[in-house]
Tab-separated table of C-alpha atoms in Angstrom:
chain	number	residue	atom	x	y	z
A	136	MET	CA	0.135	-0.021	0.047
A	137	ALA	CA	1.445	3.405	-0.866
A	138	ALA	CA	2.570	5.685	1.973
A	139	LEU	CA	0.416	8.548	2.812
A	140	THR	CA	1.839	11.832	1.570
A	141	PRO	CA	1.974	14.507	4.371
A	142	LEU	CA	0.087	17.715	3.878
A	143	THR	CA	2.405	20.406	2.731
A	144	PRO	CA	1.801	24.022	3.504
A	145	PRO	CA	2.873	26.931	1.464
A	146	ASP	CA	6.373	27.297	2.965
A	147	GLY	CA	7.182	23.583	1.804
A	148	ARG	CA	7.733	21.988	5.270
A	149	PRO	CA	5.680	18.933	5.881
A	150	GLU	CA	3.044	19.658	8.423
A	151	ARG	CA	3.393	17.133	11.478
A	152	ILE	CA	-0.117	15.889	12.452
A	153	PRO	CA	-0.484	14.243	15.885
A	154	GLU	CA	-1.499	10.531	15.817
A	155	ARG	CA	-4.056	11.202	18.515
A	156	ILE	CA	-5.579	14.467	19.875
A	157	PRO	CA	-5.651	13.966	23.720
A	158	GLU	CA	-9.185	13.855	25.037
A	159	ARG	CA	-9.927	16.956	27.020
A	160	ILE	CA	-11.212	16.368	30.607
A	161	PRO	CA	-13.796	18.910	31.414
A	162	ASP	CA	-12.893	21.186	34.308
A	163	ARG	CA	-15.145	21.237	37.396
A	164	ASN	CA	-16.466	24.405	38.226
A	165	PRO	CA	-16.527	24.778	41.959
A	166	LYS	CA	-18.607	28.230	41.720
A	167	GLN	CA	-21.301	26.352	39.771
A	168	ASP	CA	-21.384	23.562	42.130
A	169	ARG	CA	-21.830	26.032	45.103
A	170	SER	CA	-24.515	28.078	43.260
A	171	ARG	CA	-26.609	24.756	42.405
A	172	LEU	CA	-26.125	23.727	46.323
A	173	THR	CA	-27.236	27.210	47.268
A	174	ARG	CA	-30.276	26.898	45.137
A	175	GLN	CA	-31.306	23.588	46.292
A	176	ARG	CA	-30.819	24.733	50.026
A	177	LEU	CA	-32.954	27.647	49.403
A	178	LEU	CA	-35.809	25.464	47.666
A	179	GLU	CA	-35.958	23.020	50.481
A	180	ALA	CA	-35.896	25.808	53.212
A	181	ALA	CA	-38.689	27.456	51.451
A	182	VAL	CA	-40.944	24.338	51.527
A	183	ALA	CA	-40.096	23.668	55.144
A	184	CYS	CA	-40.876	27.238	56.145
A	185	LEU	CA	-44.181	27.361	54.226
A	186	ALA	CA	-45.417	23.944	55.868
A	187	GLU	CA	-44.291	25.235	59.358
A	188	HIS	CA	-45.122	28.903	59.397
A	189	GLY	CA	-47.536	29.558	56.558
A	190	TRP	CA	-47.436	32.215	53.837
A	191	ALA	CA	-47.416	35.125	56.197
A	192	GLY	CA	-44.551	33.789	58.370
A	193	SER	CA	-42.365	32.749	55.514
A	194	THR	CA	-40.489	35.595	54.115
A	195	VAL	CA	-37.185	35.536	52.006
A	196	THR	CA	-35.109	36.479	54.955
A	197	VAL	CA	-36.636	33.703	57.162
A	198	VAL	CA	-35.751	31.205	54.246
A	199	ALA	CA	-32.359	32.627	53.621
A	200	GLU	CA	-31.665	32.029	57.404
A	201	ARG	CA	-32.876	28.786	57.434
A	202	ALA	CA	-30.787	27.754	54.356
A	203	GLY	CA	-27.716	29.438	55.880
A	204	VAL	CA	-27.001	31.960	53.121
A	205	SER	CA	-27.434	35.799	52.922
A	206	ARG	CA	-30.714	37.523	51.623
A	207	GLY	CA	-28.767	38.925	48.767
A	208	ALA	CA	-27.881	35.168	47.746
A	209	ALA	CA	-31.322	34.359	47.940
A	210	GLN	CA	-32.483	37.259	45.803
A	211	HIS	CA	-29.731	36.447	43.335
A	212	HIS	CA	-31.470	33.055	42.593
A	213	PHE	CA	-34.907	34.222	43.198
A	214	PRO	CA	-35.715	37.973	42.524
A	215	THR	CA	-39.124	37.831	44.207
A	216	ARG	CA	-40.733	36.019	46.983
A	217	GLU	CA	-43.255	34.620	44.436
A	218	ASP	CA	-40.191	33.333	42.355
A	219	LEU	CA	-38.826	31.563	45.414
A	220	PHE	CA	-41.918	29.782	46.735
A	221	THR	CA	-43.499	28.630	43.512
A	222	ALA	CA	-40.141	27.291	42.349
A	223	ALA	CA	-39.730	25.442	45.719
A	224	VAL	CA	-43.051	23.692	45.604
A	225	GLU	CA	-42.464	22.577	42.147
A	226	TYR	CA	-38.890	21.431	42.941
A	227	VAL	CA	-40.032	19.224	45.891
A	228	ALA	CA	-43.073	17.902	43.838
A	229	GLU	CA	-40.562	16.906	41.236
A	230	GLU	CA	-38.268	15.046	43.710
A	231	ARG	CA	-41.264	13.194	45.121
A	232	SER	CA	-42.380	12.252	41.767
A	233	GLN	CA	-39.115	10.814	40.912
A	234	ALA	CA	-39.020	8.975	44.241
A	235	LEU	CA	-42.369	7.383	43.328
A	236	ARG	CA	-41.314	6.491	39.870
A	237	GLU	CA	-38.523	4.347	41.442
A	238	LEU	CA	-41.042	2.549	43.629
A	239	ARG	CA	-40.978	-1.097	42.334
A	240	THR	CA	-43.831	-3.062	43.987
A	241	ASP	CA	-46.709	-5.475	42.774
A	242	ASP	CA	-48.384	-4.697	45.936
A	243	ARG	CA	-51.336	-2.369	45.143
A	244	GLU	CA	-52.037	-1.422	48.767
A	245	LYS	CA	-48.328	-0.380	49.052
A	246	ALA	CA	-48.561	1.674	45.816
A	247	VAL	CA	-51.878	3.362	46.884
A	248	ALA	CA	-50.421	4.171	50.281
A	249	ALA	CA	-47.323	5.779	48.686
A	250	LEU	CA	-49.696	8.008	46.535
A	251	VAL	CA	-51.583	9.078	49.419
A	252	ASP	CA	-48.459	9.910	51.231
A	253	LEU	CA	-47.862	12.684	48.508
A	254	TYR	CA	-50.837	14.602	50.187
A	255	THR	CA	-49.955	13.887	53.996
A	256	GLY	CA	-46.422	15.495	54.352
A	257	PRO	CA	-44.777	18.780	54.493
A	258	LEU	CA	-44.899	19.279	50.638
A	259	PHE	CA	-48.817	19.174	50.800
A	260	ARG	CA	-48.903	21.513	53.629
A	261	ALA	CA	-46.694	23.873	51.959
A	262	ALA	CA	-48.542	23.779	48.750
A	263	LEU	CA	-51.713	24.187	50.538
A	264	HIS	CA	-50.534	27.426	52.105
A	265	LEU	CA	-49.502	28.720	48.887
A	266	TRP	CA	-52.787	27.947	47.068
A	267	VAL	CA	-54.683	29.713	50.019
A	268	ALA	CA	-52.267	32.772	49.743
A	269	ALA	CA	-52.969	32.957	45.938
A	270	THR	CA	-56.677	33.534	46.560
A	271	GLY	CA	-55.995	36.672	48.015
A	272	GLU	CA	-52.819	37.933	46.108
A	273	ASP	CA	-53.106	38.778	42.521
A	274	GLN	CA	-49.440	38.392	41.747
A	275	LEU	CA	-49.538	34.926	43.135
A	276	ARG	CA	-52.781	33.636	41.554
A	277	ASP	CA	-51.863	33.041	37.917
A	278	ARG	CA	-48.713	31.463	38.771
A	279	VAL	CA	-50.107	29.252	41.348
A	280	THR	CA	-52.944	28.187	39.151
A	281	GLU	CA	-50.376	27.339	36.418
A	282	LEU	CA	-48.245	25.521	38.933
A	283	GLU	CA	-51.140	23.533	40.486
A	284	ALA	CA	-52.159	22.505	36.952
A	285	ARG	CA	-48.679	21.160	36.108
A	286	VAL	CA	-48.328	19.316	39.518
A	287	GLY	CA	-51.626	17.758	39.118
A	288	ARG	CA	-50.975	16.396	35.673
A	289	GLU	CA	-47.566	15.213	36.785
A	290	SER	CA	-49.180	13.496	39.859
A	291	HIS	CA	-51.641	11.743	37.414
A	292	ARG	CA	-48.836	10.628	35.197
A	293	VAL	CA	-46.801	9.031	38.079
A	294	ALA	CA	-50.000	7.380	39.688
A	295	VAL	CA	-50.638	5.778	36.188
A	296	GLU	CA	-47.038	4.568	36.281
A	297	VAL	CA	-46.897	3.431	39.692
A	298	LEU	CA	-50.214	1.438	39.546
A	299	GLY	CA	-49.499	0.006	36.105
A	300	ALA	CA	-52.762	1.387	34.995
A	301	ASP	CA	-54.106	1.070	31.399
A	302	GLU	CA	-56.292	4.176	30.848
A	303	SER	CA	-57.552	2.793	27.544
A	304	ARG	CA	-59.855	0.674	29.606
A	305	PRO	CA	-63.116	2.085	30.517
A	306	GLY	CA	-63.275	3.626	34.098
A	307	VAL	CA	-59.477	3.383	34.663
A	308	ARG	CA	-58.781	7.174	34.297
A	309	GLU	CA	-61.402	8.084	36.466
A	310	THR	CA	-60.560	5.585	39.080
A	311	VAL	CA	-56.801	6.946	39.168
A	312	GLN	CA	-58.103	10.453	39.503
A	313	GLY	CA	-60.615	9.577	42.192
A	314	LEU	CA	-57.678	7.958	44.159
A	315	LEU	CA	-55.891	11.205	43.913
A	316	ASP	CA	-58.906	13.128	44.868
A	317	MET	CA	-59.166	11.032	47.849
A	318	ALA	CA	-55.647	11.313	48.931
A	319	ARG	CA	-56.048	15.093	48.840
A	320	GLY	CA	-59.112	14.878	51.242
A	321	LEU	CA	-57.056	12.600	53.554
A	322	GLY	CA	-54.177	15.068	53.360
A	323	LEU	CA	-56.679	17.838	54.474
A	324	ALA	CA	-57.991	15.606	57.394
A	325	THR	CA	-54.646	15.027	58.463
A	326	LEU	CA	-53.779	18.781	58.979
A	327	LEU	CA	-55.970	18.761	61.961
A	328	THR	CA	-55.567	15.444	63.492
A	329	ASP	CA	-53.482	12.306	62.911
A	330	ASP	CA	-55.937	9.741	62.387
A	331	ARG	CA	-53.634	7.074	61.072
A	332	ALA	CA	-55.815	3.971	62.005
A	333	ARG	CA	-58.725	5.325	59.929
A	334	ARG	CA	-56.602	6.467	57.151
A	335	ASP	CA	-55.176	2.948	56.816
A	336	ARG	CA	-58.533	1.399	56.570
A	337	VAL	CA	-59.547	3.800	53.735
A	338	VAL	CA	-56.134	3.223	51.896
A	339	ALA	CA	-56.840	-0.550	52.276
A	340	GLN	CA	-60.443	-0.268	50.784
A	341	TRP	CA	-59.187	2.095	47.963
A	342	ALA	CA	-56.470	-0.546	47.040
A	343	ARG	CA	-59.240	-3.331	46.549
A	344	LEU	CA	-61.417	-0.969	44.423
A	345	VAL	CA	-58.333	0.011	42.320
A	346	SER	CA	-57.248	-3.597	41.880
A	347	GLU	CA	-60.857	-4.532	40.886
A	348	THR	CA	-61.025	-1.758	38.135
A	349	LEU	CA	-57.318	-2.257	36.916
A	350	GLY	CA	-57.410	-5.984	37.158
A	351	THR	CA	-55.052	-7.924	39.511
């Protein structure tokens, strides 16, 4: 086989072409890592504050102190209070949804109980305070209405995946939505009293109804 002829630039000297260009290892950016960590801490602190203190008691300053960052850092990530709290509820809802998607169980009662838990913890209490605040604050209402619609659609999709539901079958979609509506009602009841025994009985009954509709 004929030898390869080296490329020759105008000056007549053969150009040396390296046999292999070393693969560049991307540099880590500590500043970006710190920024992501700060943002995550703010989001988690915002949900915790909303759940514990409600809208009136959850200011940007309170959240920043809880997250261990300055108010200026908080406002760098979230210029307004509304930005912070709507982003926080959506972030934690996405985290919970991802955790549910990783649930692997053939036990319908466990699956139903996991879905009900979406509405019985700090996330639901935080979201509820945000929804209530939005009814009286114009600058919040449109954003929270849009957020609630997105979270609702995502919750439904997650429920379909976790339950292994086939929504092409009659009645299945309505059963899944009815389960989520029931879970929301249990979440509201839990705000006042921790009636766990009654809730467990309701969950067990709903698991049976879901299994009958979806097929065992």
